[in-house]
PDB file of C-alpha atoms in Angstrom:
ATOM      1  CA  UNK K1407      15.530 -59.677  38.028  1.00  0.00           C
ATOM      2  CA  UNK K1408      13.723 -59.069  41.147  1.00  0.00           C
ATOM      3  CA  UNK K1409      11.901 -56.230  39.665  1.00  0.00           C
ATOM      4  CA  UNK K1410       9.680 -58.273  37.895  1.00  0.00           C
ATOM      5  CA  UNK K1411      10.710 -56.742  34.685  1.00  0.00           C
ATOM      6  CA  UNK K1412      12.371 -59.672  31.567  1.00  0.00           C
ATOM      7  CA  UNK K1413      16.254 -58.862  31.260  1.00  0.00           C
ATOM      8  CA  UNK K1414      17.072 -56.968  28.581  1.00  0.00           C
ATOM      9  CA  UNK K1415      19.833 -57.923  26.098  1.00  0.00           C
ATOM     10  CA  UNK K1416      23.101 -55.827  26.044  1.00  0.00           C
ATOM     11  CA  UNK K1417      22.426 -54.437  22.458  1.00  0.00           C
ATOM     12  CA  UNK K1418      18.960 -53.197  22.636  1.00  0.00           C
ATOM     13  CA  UNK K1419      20.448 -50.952  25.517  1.00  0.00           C
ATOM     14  CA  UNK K1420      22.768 -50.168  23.728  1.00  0.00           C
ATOM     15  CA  UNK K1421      20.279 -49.060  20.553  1.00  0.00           C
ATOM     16  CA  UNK K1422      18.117 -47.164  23.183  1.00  0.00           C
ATOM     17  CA  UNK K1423      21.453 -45.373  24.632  1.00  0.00           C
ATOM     18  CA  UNK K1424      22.112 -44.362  20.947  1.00  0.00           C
ATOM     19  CA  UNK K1425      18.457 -43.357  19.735  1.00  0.00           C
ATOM     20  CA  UNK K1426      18.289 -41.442  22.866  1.00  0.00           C
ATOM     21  CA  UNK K1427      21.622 -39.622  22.346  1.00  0.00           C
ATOM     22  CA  UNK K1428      20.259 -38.726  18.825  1.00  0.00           C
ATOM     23  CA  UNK K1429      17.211 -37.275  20.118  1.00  0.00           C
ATOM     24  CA  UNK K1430      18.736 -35.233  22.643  1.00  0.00           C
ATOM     25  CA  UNK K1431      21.489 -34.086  19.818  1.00  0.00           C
ATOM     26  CA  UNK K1432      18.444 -33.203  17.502  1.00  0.00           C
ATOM     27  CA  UNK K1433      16.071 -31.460  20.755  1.00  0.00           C
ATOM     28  CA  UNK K1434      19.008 -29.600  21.356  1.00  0.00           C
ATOM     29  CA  UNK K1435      19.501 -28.449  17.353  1.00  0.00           C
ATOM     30  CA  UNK K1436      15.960 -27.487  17.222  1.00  0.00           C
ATOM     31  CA  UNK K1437      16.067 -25.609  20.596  1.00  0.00           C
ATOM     32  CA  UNK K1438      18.863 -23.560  19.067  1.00  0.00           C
ATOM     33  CA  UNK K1439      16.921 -23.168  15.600  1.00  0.00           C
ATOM     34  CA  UNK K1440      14.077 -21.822  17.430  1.00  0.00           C
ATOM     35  CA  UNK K1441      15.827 -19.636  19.461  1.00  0.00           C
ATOM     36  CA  UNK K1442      17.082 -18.085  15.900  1.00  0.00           C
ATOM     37  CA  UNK K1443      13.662 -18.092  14.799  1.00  0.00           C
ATOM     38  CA  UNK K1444      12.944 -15.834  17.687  1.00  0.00           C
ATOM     39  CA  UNK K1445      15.755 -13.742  17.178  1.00  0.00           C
ATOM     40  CA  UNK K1446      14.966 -12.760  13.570  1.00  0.00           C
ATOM     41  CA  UNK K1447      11.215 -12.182  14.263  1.00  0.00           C
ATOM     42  CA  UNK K1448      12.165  -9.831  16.964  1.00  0.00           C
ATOM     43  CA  UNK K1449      14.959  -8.263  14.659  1.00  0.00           C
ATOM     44  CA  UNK K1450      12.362  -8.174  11.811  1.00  0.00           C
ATOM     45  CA  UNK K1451      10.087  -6.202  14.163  1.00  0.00           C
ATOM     46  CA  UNK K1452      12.232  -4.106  15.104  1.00  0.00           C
ATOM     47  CA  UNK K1453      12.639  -2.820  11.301  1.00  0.00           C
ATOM     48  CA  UNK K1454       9.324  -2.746  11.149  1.00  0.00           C
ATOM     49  CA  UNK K1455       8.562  -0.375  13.854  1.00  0.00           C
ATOM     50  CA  UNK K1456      11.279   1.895  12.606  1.00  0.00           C
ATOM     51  CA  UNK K1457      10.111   1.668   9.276  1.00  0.00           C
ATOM     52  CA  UNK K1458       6.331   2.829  10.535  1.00  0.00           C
ATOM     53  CA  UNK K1459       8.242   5.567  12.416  1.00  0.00           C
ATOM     54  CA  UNK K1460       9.825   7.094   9.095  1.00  0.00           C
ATOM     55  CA  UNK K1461       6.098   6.558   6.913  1.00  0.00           C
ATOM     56  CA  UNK K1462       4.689   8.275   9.989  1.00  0.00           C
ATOM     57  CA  UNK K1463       7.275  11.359  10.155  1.00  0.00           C
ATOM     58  CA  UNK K1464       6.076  12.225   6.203  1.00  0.00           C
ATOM     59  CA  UNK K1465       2.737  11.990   7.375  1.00  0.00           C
ATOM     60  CA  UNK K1466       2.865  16.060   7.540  1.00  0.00           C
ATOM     61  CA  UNK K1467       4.568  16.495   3.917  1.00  0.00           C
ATOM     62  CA  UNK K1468       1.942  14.264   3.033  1.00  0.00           C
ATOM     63  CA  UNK K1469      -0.463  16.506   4.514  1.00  0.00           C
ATOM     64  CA  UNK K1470       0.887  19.661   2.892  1.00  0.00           C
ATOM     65  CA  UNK K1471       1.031  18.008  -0.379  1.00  0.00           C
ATOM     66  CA  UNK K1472      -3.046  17.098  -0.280  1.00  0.00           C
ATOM     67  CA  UNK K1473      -3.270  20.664   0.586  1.00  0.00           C
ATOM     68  CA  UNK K1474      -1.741  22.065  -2.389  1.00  0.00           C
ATOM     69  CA  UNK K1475      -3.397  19.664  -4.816  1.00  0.00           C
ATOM     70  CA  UNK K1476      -6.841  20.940  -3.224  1.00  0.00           C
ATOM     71  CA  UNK K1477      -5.748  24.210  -4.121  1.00  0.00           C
ATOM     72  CA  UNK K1478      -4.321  23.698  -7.554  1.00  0.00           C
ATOM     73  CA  UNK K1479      -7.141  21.759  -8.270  1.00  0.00           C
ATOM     74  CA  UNK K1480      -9.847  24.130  -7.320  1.00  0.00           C
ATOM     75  CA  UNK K1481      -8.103  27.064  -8.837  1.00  0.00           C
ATOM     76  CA  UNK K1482      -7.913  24.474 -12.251  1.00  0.00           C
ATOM     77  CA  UNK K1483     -11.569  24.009 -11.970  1.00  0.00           C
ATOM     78  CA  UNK K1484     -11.801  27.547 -11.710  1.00  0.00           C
ATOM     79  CA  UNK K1485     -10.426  28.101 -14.730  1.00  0.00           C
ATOM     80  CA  UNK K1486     -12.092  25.448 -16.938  1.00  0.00           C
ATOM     81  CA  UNK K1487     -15.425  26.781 -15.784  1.00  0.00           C
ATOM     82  CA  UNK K1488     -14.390  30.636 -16.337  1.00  0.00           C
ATOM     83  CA  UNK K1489     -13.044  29.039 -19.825  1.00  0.00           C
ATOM     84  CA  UNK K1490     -16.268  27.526 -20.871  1.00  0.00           C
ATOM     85  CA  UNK K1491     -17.990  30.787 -20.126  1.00  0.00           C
ATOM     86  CA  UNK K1492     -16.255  32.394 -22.307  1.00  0.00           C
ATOM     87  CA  UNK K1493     -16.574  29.925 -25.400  1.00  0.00           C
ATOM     88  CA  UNK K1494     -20.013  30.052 -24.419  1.00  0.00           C
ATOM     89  CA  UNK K1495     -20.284  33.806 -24.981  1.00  0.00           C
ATOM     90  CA  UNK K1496     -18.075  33.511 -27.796  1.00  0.00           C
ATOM     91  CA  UNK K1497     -20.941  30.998 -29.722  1.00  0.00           C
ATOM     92  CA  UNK K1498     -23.682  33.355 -28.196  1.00  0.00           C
ATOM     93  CA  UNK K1499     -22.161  36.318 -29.731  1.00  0.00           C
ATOM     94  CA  UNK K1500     -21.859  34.636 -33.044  1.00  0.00           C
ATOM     95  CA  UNK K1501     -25.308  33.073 -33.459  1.00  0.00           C
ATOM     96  CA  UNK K1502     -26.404  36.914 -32.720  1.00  0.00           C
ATOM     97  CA  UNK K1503     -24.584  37.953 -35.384  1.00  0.00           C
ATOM     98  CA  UNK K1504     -25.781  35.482 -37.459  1.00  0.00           C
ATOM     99  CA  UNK K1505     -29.262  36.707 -36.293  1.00  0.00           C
ATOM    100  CA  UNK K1506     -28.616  40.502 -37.242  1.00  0.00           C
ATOM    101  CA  UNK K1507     -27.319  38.834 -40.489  1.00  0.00           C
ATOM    102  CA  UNK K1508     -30.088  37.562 -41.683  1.00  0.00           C
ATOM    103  CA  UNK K1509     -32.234  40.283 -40.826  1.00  0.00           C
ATOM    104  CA  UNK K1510     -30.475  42.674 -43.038  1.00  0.00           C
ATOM    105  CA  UNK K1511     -30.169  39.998 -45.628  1.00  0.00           C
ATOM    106  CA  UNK K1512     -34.277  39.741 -44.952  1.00  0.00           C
ATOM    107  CA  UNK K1513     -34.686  43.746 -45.161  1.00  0.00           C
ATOM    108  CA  UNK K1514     -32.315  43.743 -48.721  1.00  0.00           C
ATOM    109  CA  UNK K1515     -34.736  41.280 -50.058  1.00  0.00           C
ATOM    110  CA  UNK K1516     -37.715  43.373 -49.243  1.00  0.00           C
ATOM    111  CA  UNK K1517     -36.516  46.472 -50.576  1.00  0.00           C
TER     112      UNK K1517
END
C-alpha cells in the first residue's frame, strides 16, 4: 500500500488475469491468420507470374496468327474488288447492248 496506489480486490485481478489471457489467445490467433493471409497472397502470386509467363510464350503464335489474317484478309479484299469489276463490266456490257439494240430497233423503224 505504500505505492500510493488503492488495493485491489482479489477478483478484479483475477478478471484482468483472464481478459488478458484471452487477448493474448486471440493476438496470437490473428498473428497466425495473418501469417496465412501472407502465405496465400504470395502463393496466389506466384500463379500469377507463371500464368503471365505461359500468355507471354503465345505471344509469337499470336503474332503469326495476326500475320496470316493480314494476308487472308488483303488477298479477300482483293478479290471482292477484282469481283465488283467484273459485275461492273458485266452491267457495262449489257447497257451497250441495250444501246446497239435500240439503234437497230431505231434504223428498222426508219426504213
Amino acid at each position: 500500500m505504500t505505492s500510493g496506489q488503492p488495493p485491489r480486490p482479489q477478483s478484479a485481478a483475477n478478471v484482468s488475469t483472464h481478459f488478458e489471457q484471452q487477448r493474448e489467445g486471440l493476438v496470437r490467433e490473428i498473428a497466425l491468420s495473418l501469417e496465412q493471409v501472407l502465405q496465400n497472397i504470395n502463393r496466389l502470386n506466384r500463379n500469377l507470374e507463371s500464368v503471365i509467363t505461359v500468355g507471354n510464350e503465345f505471344s509469337s503464335v499470336e503474332a503469326l496468327w495476326s500475320q496470316f489474317e493480314t494476308v487472308m484478309g488483303a488477298g479477300n479484299d482483293g478479290n471482292e474488288n477484282e469481283q465488283e469489276r467484273d459485275r461492273q463490266e458485266q452491267e457495262h456490257e449489257h447497257e451497250h447492248e441495250h444501246e446497239q439494240e435500240r439503234e437497230r430497233e431505231g434504223a428498222d423503224v426508219e426504213t
